[in-house]
Amino acid sequence: MTTKNKILMASLKFFLVRGYENTTLSMIADAVNIKKPSIYYHFKSKEDLLFNSIYFILDNLEKQITHSITKSDNPKQQLESFFECILDFNSKLSLMIGNDFNAPINFITIFQLYSNRFCELSKRINEYYENISSILKDIIDQGQKKKLIKNTLDKEMTVIDIISRIEGLIALSTIYKSIDLNSIRNQLYENLWASISLENNSPKTKKFFNYGHINLGRKW
Amino acid sequence: MTTKNKILMASLKFFLVRGYENTTLSMIADAVNIKKPSIYYHFKSKEDLLFNSIYFILDNLEKQITHSITKSDNPKQQLESFFECILDFNSKLSLMIGNDFNAPINFITIFQLYSNRFCELSKRINEYYENISSILKDIIDQGQKKKLIKNTLDKEMTVIDIISRIEGLIALSTIYKSIDLNSIRNQLYENLWASISLENNSPKTKKFFNYGHINLGRKW
DNA sequence: GTCTATACAAGGATAGAC
DNA sequence: GTCTATCCTTGTATAGAC
């Protein structure tokens, strides 16, 4: 791993766990075992580090979502993959950055905080939502054609409903201590499917997907 | 309005819109038309301001949820009030603090950020979730007794499902620019009700509640 | 209760040697 | 590419006058 990547990964870690303002360049430098000014050889400012951290998250997440969807052409399974993929991405991110704080991380918070402050980030984050919305619309389309999903659904609204349920779940599980996300996520997906599908009794299949290794997505 | 309350309201505003670290005591002092050191006469530190801001939000929100629930003893309407109340609280908070930034606010983000950093806050925030969980459980109980809500529901999970849908919606609408929350909130509530109720066709009633004035809840 | 003046610390960033 | 030394700004907080 190059020094540049080490710096980026350390930044990502601190930004996710402590937030941007509570992360200092000294902390990052210490974590990478270099001195503060060396960071400036690789990145032009602290903001630059934030931007690259967020691009890293979004690039990888999009890649993994796209990949997980192609594993099946069954709309129900695709939707399940979509659902699981985002939840798993959050857990994996936590493992990947070596989260040795005992605070759970939530990658969405960082979007909320900085999308309104940095126009450049806002664009990219919105692009991400456009992308996953379009993926979901395609899945719903296919499901309707195959008579698996209700034809009466408002597509736009259903997309919002699905995304907000997933993100709400991640957010809530990091704030409210009494939630055991793993024990209910399958059931919550079944509820979601039941609410949009034409089936009467949705079978309760337990599936665990593995999305492979998280790669560095962006060229420098 | 006393100087103390003015300071608190200004802090709340900045904390919600800019976050804690990006809010300086000078900004607060300017907004209230006093000098920086005068703040220390009323509050012992910047942290003290953060704590009181969050208590203010939670005290008021709990009060309004409790109040909105008592307006009906029909579980469907109570659940709708609950749903609407939290969404409206977020909008009202935005109006109340005189949000002249063009960034939408989301009062839940602040919980996510500081519940893990300040043990005292974590306790209070968890207490809030325990409270609203218990309110929701009661509503579901009543609904089941009155044969309006499915008996097969896992109560714990349903509670999490409901809260995460509401909070996910608020969060998403502040990040993703293409969402018009007001045009879909009623439909989303109907979806929620449809997924837990025994009715086959849920009637589409449009209701707008007014939760009255937001009061200062905490004694100093 | 509010002010002026000021202490003190810390963070981002740059210059320039090696 | 990485370092030491240092600049500069800003933020929290306190002392003490009025």
PDB file of N, CA and C in Angstrom, chain A residues 17-22 102-104 106 108-109 111-117 122 125-126 129-130 133 154 157-161 163-165 167-169 171-172 174-179 184 187-188 191 195, chain B residues 17-22 102-104 106 108-109 111-117 122 125-126 129-130 133 153-154 157-161 163-165 167-169 171-172 174-179 184 187-188 191 195:
ATOM      1  N   VAL A  17     -15.491   8.115  11.866  1.00  0.00           N
ATOM      2  CA  VAL A  17     -15.704   7.870  13.287  1.00  0.00           C
ATOM      3  C   VAL A  17     -15.815   9.169  14.092  1.00  0.00           C
ATOM      4  N   ARG A  18     -14.983  10.153  13.752  1.00  0.00           N
ATOM      5  CA  ARG A  18     -14.950  11.375  14.562  1.00  0.00           C
ATOM      6  C   ARG A  18     -15.533  12.574  13.847  1.00  0.00           C
ATOM      7  N   GLY A  19     -15.745  12.467  12.546  1.00  0.00           N
ATOM      8  CA  GLY A  19     -16.215  13.620  11.777  1.00  0.00           C
ATOM      9  C   GLY A  19     -15.040  14.445  11.270  1.00  0.00           C
ATOM     10  N   TYR A  20     -15.316  15.260  10.299  1.00  0.00           N
ATOM     11  CA  TYR A  20     -14.280  16.046   9.625  1.00  0.00           C
ATOM     12  C   TYR A  20     -13.583  17.026  10.564  1.00  0.00           C
ATOM     13  N   GLU A  21     -14.350  17.824  11.259  1.00  0.00           N
ATOM     14  CA  GLU A  21     -13.763  18.875  12.094  1.00  0.00           C
ATOM     15  C   GLU A  21     -12.981  18.319  13.272  1.00  0.00           C
ATOM     16  N   ASN A  22     -13.385  17.161  13.748  1.00  0.00           N
ATOM     17  CA  ASN A  22     -12.690  16.575  14.887  1.00  0.00           C
ATOM     18  C   ASN A  22     -11.508  15.718  14.490  1.00  0.00           C
ATOM     19  N   ASN A 102     -15.207   2.228  19.875  1.00  0.00           N
ATOM     20  CA  ASN A 102     -16.384   1.365  20.012  1.00  0.00           C
ATOM     21  C   ASN A 102     -17.665   1.988  19.482  1.00  0.00           C
ATOM     22  N   ALA A 103     -17.520   3.114  18.796  1.00  0.00           N
ATOM     23  CA  ALA A 103     -18.692   3.717  18.166  1.00  0.00           C
ATOM     24  C   ALA A 103     -18.979   3.051  16.826  1.00  0.00           C
ATOM     25  N   PRO A 104     -20.240   2.709  16.577  1.00  0.00           N
ATOM     26  CA  PRO A 104     -20.588   2.163  15.273  1.00  0.00           C
ATOM     27  C   PRO A 104     -20.527   3.262  14.222  1.00  0.00           C
ATOM     28  N   ASN A 106     -21.536   4.984  10.411  1.00  0.00           N
ATOM     29  CA  ASN A 106     -22.678   5.093   9.528  1.00  0.00           C
ATOM     30  C   ASN A 106     -22.258   5.999   8.385  1.00  0.00           C
ATOM     31  N   ILE A 108     -23.628   7.157   5.922  1.00  0.00           N
ATOM     32  CA  ILE A 108     -24.579   8.112   5.354  1.00  0.00           C
ATOM     33  C   ILE A 108     -24.504   9.468   6.058  1.00  0.00           C
ATOM     34  N   THR A 109     -24.161   9.432   7.323  1.00  0.00           N
ATOM     35  CA  THR A 109     -24.076  10.680   8.082  1.00  0.00           C
ATOM     36  C   THR A 109     -23.159  11.684   7.406  1.00  0.00           C
ATOM     37  N   PHE A 111     -22.557  12.063   4.338  1.00  0.00           N
ATOM     38  CA  PHE A 111     -23.233  12.679   3.188  1.00  0.00           C
ATOM     39  C   PHE A 111     -24.118  13.825   3.666  1.00  0.00           C
ATOM     40  N   GLN A 112     -24.885  13.530   4.707  1.00  0.00           N
ATOM     41  CA  GLN A 112     -25.799  14.533   5.248  1.00  0.00           C
ATOM     42  C   GLN A 112     -25.062  15.789   5.631  1.00  0.00           C
ATOM     43  N   LEU A 113     -23.901  15.582   6.250  1.00  0.00           N
ATOM     44  CA  LEU A 113     -23.193  16.720   6.807  1.00  0.00           C
ATOM     45  C   LEU A 113     -22.551  17.613   5.756  1.00  0.00           C
ATOM     46  N   TYR A 114     -21.994  16.998   4.723  1.00  0.00           N
ATOM     47  CA  TYR A 114     -21.160  17.798   3.842  1.00  0.00           C
ATOM     48  C   TYR A 114     -21.741  18.051   2.464  1.00  0.00           C
ATOM     49  N   SER A 115     -22.858  17.375   2.147  1.00  0.00           N
ATOM     50  CA  SER A 115     -23.432  17.592   0.821  1.00  0.00           C
ATOM     51  C   SER A 115     -23.951  19.017   0.700  1.00  0.00           C
ATOM     52  N   ASN A 116     -24.375  19.604   1.799  1.00  0.00           N
ATOM     53  CA  ASN A 116     -24.868  20.972   1.709  1.00  0.00           C
ATOM     54  C   ASN A 116     -23.759  22.000   1.837  1.00  0.00           C
ATOM     55  N   ARG A 117     -22.616  21.560   2.297  1.00  0.00           N
ATOM     56  CA  ARG A 117     -21.562  22.540   2.530  1.00  0.00           C
ATOM     57  C   ARG A 117     -20.618  22.642   1.343  1.00  0.00           C
ATOM     58  N   SER A 122     -21.935  17.701  -3.161  1.00  0.00           N
ATOM     59  CA  SER A 122     -23.375  17.630  -3.355  1.00  0.00           C
ATOM     60  C   SER A 122     -23.708  17.016  -4.712  1.00  0.00           C
ATOM     61  N   ILE A 125     -22.892  13.229  -4.674  1.00  0.00           N
ATOM     62  CA  ILE A 125     -23.829  12.476  -3.833  1.00  0.00           C
ATOM     63  C   ILE A 125     -25.185  12.361  -4.518  1.00  0.00           C
ATOM     64  N   ASN A 126     -25.608  13.451  -5.131  1.00  0.00           N
ATOM     65  CA  ASN A 126     -26.871  13.415  -5.860  1.00  0.00           C
ATOM     66  C   ASN A 126     -26.804  12.433  -7.033  1.00  0.00           C
ATOM     67  N   TYR A 129     -27.426   9.025  -5.774  1.00  0.00           N
ATOM     68  CA  TYR A 129     -28.843   8.724  -5.549  1.00  0.00           C
ATOM     69  C   TYR A 129     -29.599   8.556  -6.863  1.00  0.00           C
ATOM     70  N   GLU A 130     -29.224   9.344  -7.859  1.00  0.00           N
ATOM     71  CA  GLU A 130     -29.838   9.160  -9.183  1.00  0.00           C
ATOM     72  C   GLU A 130     -29.532   7.751  -9.692  1.00  0.00           C
ATOM     73  N   SER A 133     -31.429   5.098  -7.704  1.00  0.00           N
ATOM     74  CA  SER A 133     -32.858   5.217  -8.039  1.00  0.00           C
ATOM     75  C   SER A 133     -33.142   4.549  -9.363  1.00  0.00           C
ATOM     76  N   ASP A 154     -46.725   3.549  -7.492  1.00  0.00           N
ATOM     77  CA  ASP A 154     -46.067   4.756  -7.982  1.00  0.00           C
ATOM     78  C   ASP A 154     -44.566   4.491  -7.903  1.00  0.00           C
ATOM     79  N   MET A 157     -42.229   6.969  -5.915  1.00  0.00           N
ATOM     80  CA  MET A 157     -42.445   6.901  -4.475  1.00  0.00           C
ATOM     81  C   MET A 157     -41.905   5.609  -3.885  1.00  0.00           C
ATOM     82  N   THR A 158     -42.091   4.531  -4.617  1.00  0.00           N
ATOM     83  CA  THR A 158     -41.603   3.238  -4.132  1.00  0.00           C
ATOM     84  C   THR A 158     -40.081   3.255  -3.981  1.00  0.00           C
ATOM     85  N   VAL A 159     -39.425   3.892  -4.932  1.00  0.00           N
ATOM     86  CA  VAL A 159     -37.972   4.000  -4.861  1.00  0.00           C
ATOM     87  C   VAL A 159     -37.543   4.740  -3.592  1.00  0.00           C
ATOM     88  N   ILE A 160     -38.184   5.873  -3.339  1.00  0.00           N
ATOM     89  CA  ILE A 160     -37.882   6.635  -2.121  1.00  0.00           C
ATOM     90  C   ILE A 160     -38.150   5.791  -0.880  1.00  0.00           C
ATOM     91  N   ASP A 161     -39.265   5.085  -0.914  1.00  0.00           N
ATOM     92  CA  ASP A 161     -39.648   4.247   0.220  1.00  0.00           C
ATOM     93  C   ASP A 161     -38.544   3.227   0.514  1.00  0.00           C
ATOM     94  N   ILE A 163     -35.289   3.182  -0.436  1.00  0.00           N
ATOM     95  CA  ILE A 163     -34.016   3.762   0.000  1.00  0.00           C
ATOM     96  C   ILE A 163     -34.112   4.287   1.431  1.00  0.00           C
ATOM     97  N   SER A 164     -35.216   4.955   1.727  1.00  0.00           N
ATOM     98  CA  SER A 164     -35.288   5.533   3.072  1.00  0.00           C
ATOM     99  C   SER A 164     -35.400   4.457   4.140  1.00  0.00           C
ATOM    100  N   ARG A 165     -35.991   3.329   3.787  1.00  0.00           N
ATOM    101  CA  ARG A 165     -36.043   2.249   4.780  1.00  0.00           C
ATOM    102  C   ARG A 165     -34.651   1.713   5.072  1.00  0.00           C
ATOM    103  N   GLU A 167     -31.690   3.217   4.589  1.00  0.00           N
ATOM    104  CA  GLU A 167     -30.832   4.191   5.260  1.00  0.00           C
ATOM    105  C   GLU A 167     -31.314   4.483   6.681  1.00  0.00           C
ATOM    106  N   GLY A 168     -32.619   4.470   6.853  1.00  0.00           N
ATOM    107  CA  GLY A 168     -33.165   4.685   8.192  1.00  0.00           C
ATOM    108  C   GLY A 168     -32.704   3.596   9.143  1.00  0.00           C
ATOM    109  N   LEU A 169     -32.656   2.390   8.629  1.00  0.00           N
ATOM    110  CA  LEU A 169     -32.241   1.246   9.434  1.00  0.00           C
ATOM    111  C   LEU A 169     -30.785   1.381   9.869  1.00  0.00           C
ATOM    112  N   ALA A 171     -29.049   4.147  10.049  1.00  0.00           N
ATOM    113  CA  ALA A 171     -28.924   5.280  10.965  1.00  0.00           C
ATOM    114  C   ALA A 171     -29.400   4.904  12.359  1.00  0.00           C
ATOM    115  N   LEU A 172     -30.600   4.330  12.426  1.00  0.00           N
ATOM    116  CA  LEU A 172     -31.182   4.011  13.730  1.00  0.00           C
ATOM    117  C   LEU A 172     -30.314   3.029  14.507  1.00  0.00           C
ATOM    118  N   THR A 174     -27.247   2.765  14.586  1.00  0.00           N
ATOM    119  CA  THR A 174     -26.056   3.366  15.182  1.00  0.00           C
ATOM    120  C   THR A 174     -26.386   4.285  16.350  1.00  0.00           C
ATOM    121  N   ILE A 175     -27.638   4.714  16.437  1.00  0.00           N
ATOM    122  CA  ILE A 175     -28.002   5.587  17.557  1.00  0.00           C
ATOM    123  C   ILE A 175     -28.640   4.819  18.698  1.00  0.00           C
ATOM    124  N   TYR A 176     -29.601   3.986  18.346  1.00  0.00           N
ATOM    125  CA  TYR A 176     -30.418   3.332  19.368  1.00  0.00           C
ATOM    126  C   TYR A 176     -29.783   2.009  19.757  1.00  0.00           C
ATOM    127  N   LYS A 177     -29.335   1.953  21.015  1.00  0.00           N
ATOM    128  CA  LYS A 177     -28.507   0.839  21.450  1.00  0.00           C
ATOM    129  C   LYS A 177     -29.219  -0.511  21.440  1.00  0.00           C
ATOM    130  N   SER A 178     -30.537  -0.519  21.573  1.00  0.00           N
ATOM    131  CA  SER A 178     -31.241  -1.786  21.751  1.00  0.00           C
ATOM    132  C   SER A 178     -31.501  -2.562  20.463  1.00  0.00           C
ATOM    133  N   ILE A 179     -30.979  -2.075  19.336  1.00  0.00           N
ATOM    134  CA  ILE A 179     -31.268  -2.756  18.077  1.00  0.00           C
ATOM    135  C   ILE A 179     -30.219  -3.803  17.731  1.00  0.00           C
ATOM    136  N   ILE A 184     -32.908  -8.914  12.582  1.00  0.00           N
ATOM    137  CA  ILE A 184     -34.185  -8.521  11.990  1.00  0.00           C
ATOM    138  C   ILE A 184     -34.101  -8.132  10.516  1.00  0.00           C
ATOM    139  N   GLN A 187     -36.107 -10.277   8.041  1.00  0.00           N
ATOM    140  CA  GLN A 187     -37.543 -10.084   8.180  1.00  0.00           C
ATOM    141  C   GLN A 187     -37.977  -8.735   7.610  1.00  0.00           C
ATOM    142  N   LEU A 188     -37.148  -7.725   7.830  1.00  0.00           N
ATOM    143  CA  LEU A 188     -37.492  -6.403   7.303  1.00  0.00           C
ATOM    144  C   LEU A 188     -37.490  -6.406   5.784  1.00  0.00           C
ATOM    145  N   ASN A 191     -40.720  -7.999   4.718  1.00  0.00           N
ATOM    146  CA  ASN A 191     -41.808  -7.013   4.831  1.00  0.00           C
ATOM    147  C   ASN A 191     -41.838  -6.098   3.625  1.00  0.00           C
ATOM    148  N   SER A 195     -44.776  -5.854   0.709  1.00  0.00           N
ATOM    149  CA  SER A 195     -45.578  -4.651   0.477  1.00  0.00           C
ATOM    150  C   SER A 195     -45.623  -4.239  -0.992  1.00  0.00           C
TER     151      SER A 195
ATOM    152  N   VAL B  17     -27.664  23.698  11.726  1.00  0.00           N
ATOM    153  CA  VAL B  17     -27.363  24.008  10.332  1.00  0.00           C
ATOM    154  C   VAL B  17     -25.895  23.791   9.986  1.00  0.00           C
ATOM    155  N   ARG B  18     -25.013  24.147  10.917  1.00  0.00           N
ATOM    156  CA  ARG B  18     -23.587  24.081  10.609  1.00  0.00           C
ATOM    157  C   ARG B  18     -22.860  22.979  11.365  1.00  0.00           C
ATOM    158  N   GLY B  19     -23.495  22.446  12.371  1.00  0.00           N
ATOM    159  CA  GLY B  19     -22.828  21.462  13.212  1.00  0.00           C
ATOM    160  C   GLY B  19     -22.103  22.127  14.382  1.00  0.00           C
ATOM    161  N   TYR B  20     -21.751  21.336  15.354  1.00  0.00           N
ATOM    162  CA  TYR B  20     -21.166  21.840  16.595  1.00  0.00           C
ATOM    163  C   TYR B  20     -19.810  22.499  16.373  1.00  0.00           C
ATOM    164  N   GLU B  21     -18.915  21.791  15.704  1.00  0.00           N
ATOM    165  CA  GLU B  21     -17.550  22.297  15.553  1.00  0.00           C
ATOM    166  C   GLU B  21     -17.473  23.531  14.656  1.00  0.00           C
ATOM    167  N   ASN B  22     -18.401  23.635  13.726  1.00  0.00           N
ATOM    168  CA  ASN B  22     -18.387  24.784  12.830  1.00  0.00           C
ATOM    169  C   ASN B  22     -19.158  25.968  13.376  1.00  0.00           C
ATOM    170  N   ASN B 102     -29.858  28.063   3.089  1.00  0.00           N
ATOM    171  CA  ASN B 102     -30.757  27.271   2.250  1.00  0.00           C
ATOM    172  C   ASN B 102     -30.571  25.766   2.380  1.00  0.00           C
ATOM    173  N   ALA B 103     -29.806  25.375   3.375  1.00  0.00           N
ATOM    174  CA  ALA B 103     -29.680  23.959   3.662  1.00  0.00           C
ATOM    175  C   ALA B 103     -30.857  23.488   4.520  1.00  0.00           C
ATOM    176  N   PRO B 104     -31.452  22.362   4.135  1.00  0.00           N
ATOM    177  CA  PRO B 104     -32.509  21.801   4.966  1.00  0.00           C
ATOM    178  C   PRO B 104     -31.918  21.223   6.236  1.00  0.00           C
ATOM    179  N   ASN B 106     -31.984  18.625   9.655  1.00  0.00           N
ATOM    180  CA  ASN B 106     -32.392  17.275  10.014  1.00  0.00           C
ATOM    181  C   ASN B 106     -31.946  17.047  11.445  1.00  0.00           C
ATOM    182  N   ILE B 108     -32.087  14.722  13.406  1.00  0.00           N
ATOM    183  CA  ILE B 108     -31.592  13.411  13.828  1.00  0.00           C
ATOM    184  C   ILE B 108     -30.072  13.293  13.657  1.00  0.00           C
ATOM    185  N   THR B 109     -29.554  14.014  12.678  1.00  0.00           N
ATOM    186  CA  THR B 109     -28.105  13.959  12.438  1.00  0.00           C
ATOM    187  C   THR B 109     -27.321  14.295  13.695  1.00  0.00           C
ATOM    188  N   PHE B 111     -28.085  13.782  16.690  1.00  0.00           N
ATOM    189  CA  PHE B 111     -28.075  12.642  17.624  1.00  0.00           C
ATOM    190  C   PHE B 111     -26.985  11.664  17.211  1.00  0.00           C
ATOM    191  N   GLN B 112     -26.961  11.369  15.925  1.00  0.00           N
ATOM    192  CA  GLN B 112     -25.984  10.420  15.414  1.00  0.00           C
ATOM    193  C   GLN B 112     -24.568  10.847  15.761  1.00  0.00           C
ATOM    194  N   LEU B 113     -24.332  12.143  15.623  1.00  0.00           N
ATOM    195  CA  LEU B 113     -22.978  12.635  15.777  1.00  0.00           C
ATOM    196  C   LEU B 113     -22.490  12.648  17.203  1.00  0.00           C
ATOM    197  N   TYR B 114     -23.370  13.025  18.123  1.00  0.00           N
ATOM    198  CA  TYR B 114     -22.863  13.279  19.464  1.00  0.00           C
ATOM    199  C   TYR B 114     -23.266  12.242  20.491  1.00  0.00           C
ATOM    200  N   SER B 115     -24.181  11.326  20.138  1.00  0.00           N
ATOM    201  CA  SER B 115     -24.586  10.335  21.126  1.00  0.00           C
ATOM    202  C   SER B 115     -23.413   9.422  21.467  1.00  0.00           C
ATOM    203  N   ASN B 116     -22.513   9.216  20.508  1.00  0.00           N
ATOM    204  CA  ASN B 116     -21.378   8.352  20.817  1.00  0.00           C
ATOM    205  C   ASN B 116     -20.224   9.096  21.461  1.00  0.00           C
ATOM    206  N   ARG B 117     -20.261  10.418  21.358  1.00  0.00           N
ATOM    207  CA  ARG B 117     -19.128  11.157  21.888  1.00  0.00           C
ATOM    208  C   ARG B 117     -19.355  11.612  23.319  1.00  0.00           C
ATOM    209  N   SER B 122     -25.827  10.408  25.160  1.00  0.00           N
ATOM    210  CA  SER B 122     -26.194   9.066  24.750  1.00  0.00           C
ATOM    211  C   SER B 122     -27.330   8.527  25.607  1.00  0.00           C
ATOM    212  N   ILE B 125     -30.619  10.339  24.726  1.00  0.00           N
ATOM    213  CA  ILE B 125     -31.122   9.983  23.403  1.00  0.00           C
ATOM    214  C   ILE B 125     -31.704   8.569  23.419  1.00  0.00           C
ATOM    215  N   ASN B 126     -31.007   7.676  24.116  1.00  0.00           N
ATOM    216  CA  ASN B 126     -31.530   6.322  24.237  1.00  0.00           C
ATOM    217  C   ASN B 126     -32.851   6.294  24.989  1.00  0.00           C
ATOM    218  N   TYR B 129     -35.564   7.099  22.583  1.00  0.00           N
ATOM    219  CA  TYR B 129     -35.970   5.976  21.750  1.00  0.00           C
ATOM    220  C   TYR B 129     -36.749   4.940  22.545  1.00  0.00           C
ATOM    221  N   GLU B 130     -36.372   4.745  23.800  1.00  0.00           N
ATOM    222  CA  GLU B 130     -37.150   3.831  24.644  1.00  0.00           C
ATOM    223  C   GLU B 130     -38.576   4.350  24.774  1.00  0.00           C
ATOM    224  N   SER B 133     -40.504   4.006  21.493  1.00  0.00           N
ATOM    225  CA  SER B 133     -40.753   2.580  21.244  1.00  0.00           C
ATOM    226  C   SER B 133     -41.924   2.095  22.080  1.00  0.00           C
ATOM    227  N   LEU B 153     -47.601 -10.055  13.939  1.00  0.00           N
ATOM    228  CA  LEU B 153     -46.433  -9.161  13.900  1.00  0.00           C
ATOM    229  C   LEU B 153     -45.487  -9.358  15.068  1.00  0.00           C
ATOM    230  N   ASP B 154     -44.196  -9.324  14.779  1.00  0.00           N
ATOM    231  CA  ASP B 154     -43.193  -9.235  15.839  1.00  0.00           C
ATOM    232  C   ASP B 154     -43.159  -7.790  16.283  1.00  0.00           C
ATOM    233  N   MET B 157     -39.789  -5.756  16.232  1.00  0.00           N
ATOM    234  CA  MET B 157     -39.322  -5.488  14.889  1.00  0.00           C
ATOM    235  C   MET B 157     -40.172  -4.441  14.188  1.00  0.00           C
ATOM    236  N   THR B 158     -41.469  -4.516  14.432  1.00  0.00           N
ATOM    237  CA  THR B 158     -42.367  -3.541  13.802  1.00  0.00           C
ATOM    238  C   THR B 158     -42.054  -2.130  14.278  1.00  0.00           C
ATOM    239  N   VAL B 159     -41.757  -2.027  15.555  1.00  0.00           N
ATOM    240  CA  VAL B 159     -41.409  -0.718  16.110  1.00  0.00           C
ATOM    241  C   VAL B 159     -40.169  -0.150  15.406  1.00  0.00           C
ATOM    242  N   ILE B 160     -39.143  -0.979  15.280  1.00  0.00           N
ATOM    243  CA  ILE B 160     -37.927  -0.550  14.589  1.00  0.00           C
ATOM    244  C   ILE B 160     -38.239  -0.174  13.146  1.00  0.00           C
ATOM    245  N   ASP B 161     -39.059  -0.982  12.499  1.00  0.00           N
ATOM    246  CA  ASP B 161     -39.436  -0.724  11.118  1.00  0.00           C
ATOM    247  C   ASP B 161     -40.076   0.656  10.990  1.00  0.00           C
ATOM    248  N   ILE B 163     -39.991   3.327  13.074  1.00  0.00           N
ATOM    249  CA  ILE B 163     -39.095   4.450  13.387  1.00  0.00           C
ATOM    250  C   ILE B 163     -38.070   4.647  12.283  1.00  0.00           C
ATOM    251  N   SER B 164     -37.524   3.558  11.781  1.00  0.00           N
ATOM    252  CA  SER B 164     -36.487   3.725  10.764  1.00  0.00           C
ATOM    253  C   SER B 164     -37.069   4.258   9.460  1.00  0.00           C
ATOM    254  N   ARG B 165     -38.304   3.947   9.172  1.00  0.00           N
ATOM    255  CA  ARG B 165     -38.907   4.519   7.965  1.00  0.00           C
ATOM    256  C   ARG B 165     -39.064   6.024   8.091  1.00  0.00           C
ATOM    257  N   GLU B 167     -37.420   8.117  10.136  1.00  0.00           N
ATOM    258  CA  GLU B 167     -36.140   8.821  10.209  1.00  0.00           C
ATOM    259  C   GLU B 167     -35.383   8.743   8.886  1.00  0.00           C
ATOM    260  N   GLY B 168     -35.523   7.619   8.208  1.00  0.00           N
ATOM    261  CA  GLY B 168     -34.901   7.488   6.901  1.00  0.00           C
ATOM    262  C   GLY B 168     -35.444   8.508   5.927  1.00  0.00           C
ATOM    263  N   LEU B 169     -36.731   8.736   6.028  1.00  0.00           N
ATOM    264  CA  LEU B 169     -37.384   9.689   5.144  1.00  0.00           C
ATOM    265  C   LEU B 169     -36.865  11.106   5.378  1.00  0.00           C
ATOM    266  N   ALA B 171     -34.022  11.939   6.744  1.00  0.00           N
ATOM    267  CA  ALA B 171     -32.618  12.005   6.355  1.00  0.00           C
ATOM    268  C   ALA B 171     -32.488  12.108   4.840  1.00  0.00           C
ATOM    269  N   LEU B 172     -33.162  11.215   4.130  1.00  0.00           N
ATOM    270  CA  LEU B 172     -33.036  11.181   2.686  1.00  0.00           C
ATOM    271  C   LEU B 172     -33.489  12.489   2.049  1.00  0.00           C
ATOM    272  N   THR B 174     -33.223  15.349   3.118  1.00  0.00           N
ATOM    273  CA  THR B 174     -32.264  16.449   3.269  1.00  0.00           C
ATOM    274  C   THR B 174     -31.017  16.249   2.403  1.00  0.00           C
ATOM    275  N   ILE B 175     -30.791  15.038   1.938  1.00  0.00           N
ATOM    276  CA  ILE B 175     -29.615  14.797   1.102  1.00  0.00           C
ATOM    277  C   ILE B 175     -29.967  14.799  -0.374  1.00  0.00           C
ATOM    278  N   TYR B 176     -31.002  14.041  -0.697  1.00  0.00           N
ATOM    279  CA  TYR B 176     -31.310  13.799  -2.102  1.00  0.00           C
ATOM    280  C   TYR B 176     -32.274  14.877  -2.592  1.00  0.00           C
ATOM    281  N   LYS B 177     -31.761  15.690  -3.531  1.00  0.00           N
ATOM    282  CA  LYS B 177     -32.471  16.901  -3.918  1.00  0.00           C
ATOM    283  C   LYS B 177     -33.809  16.641  -4.623  1.00  0.00           C
ATOM    284  N   SER B 178     -33.956  15.481  -5.252  1.00  0.00           N
ATOM    285  CA  SER B 178     -35.147  15.265  -6.080  1.00  0.00           C
ATOM    286  C   SER B 178     -36.395  14.850  -5.295  1.00  0.00           C
ATOM    287  N   ILE B 179     -36.305  14.865  -3.979  1.00  0.00           N
ATOM    288  CA  ILE B 179     -37.464  14.405  -3.204  1.00  0.00           C
ATOM    289  C   ILE B 179     -38.397  15.545  -2.819  1.00  0.00           C
ATOM    290  N   ILE B 184     -45.492  12.990  -0.992  1.00  0.00           N
ATOM    291  CA  ILE B 184     -45.555  11.530  -0.860  1.00  0.00           C
ATOM    292  C   ILE B 184     -45.761  11.054   0.577  1.00  0.00           C
ATOM    293  N   GLN B 187     -48.975   9.085   1.269  1.00  0.00           N
ATOM    294  CA  GLN B 187     -48.973   7.775   0.631  1.00  0.00           C
ATOM    295  C   GLN B 187     -48.043   6.816   1.372  1.00  0.00           C
ATOM    296  N   LEU B 188     -46.907   7.353   1.824  1.00  0.00           N
ATOM    297  CA  LEU B 188     -45.977   6.487   2.547  1.00  0.00           C
ATOM    298  C   LEU B 188     -46.583   6.017   3.864  1.00  0.00           C
ATOM    299  N   ASN B 191     -48.933   3.232   3.023  1.00  0.00           N
ATOM    300  CA  ASN B 191     -48.167   1.992   2.801  1.00  0.00           C
ATOM    301  C   ASN B 191     -47.808   1.321   4.117  1.00  0.00           C
ATOM    302  N   SER B 195     -49.196  -2.312   5.549  1.00  0.00           N
ATOM    303  CA  SER B 195     -48.326  -3.458   5.801  1.00  0.00           C
ATOM    304  C   SER B 195     -48.526  -4.072   7.182  1.00  0.00           C
TER     305      SER B 195
END
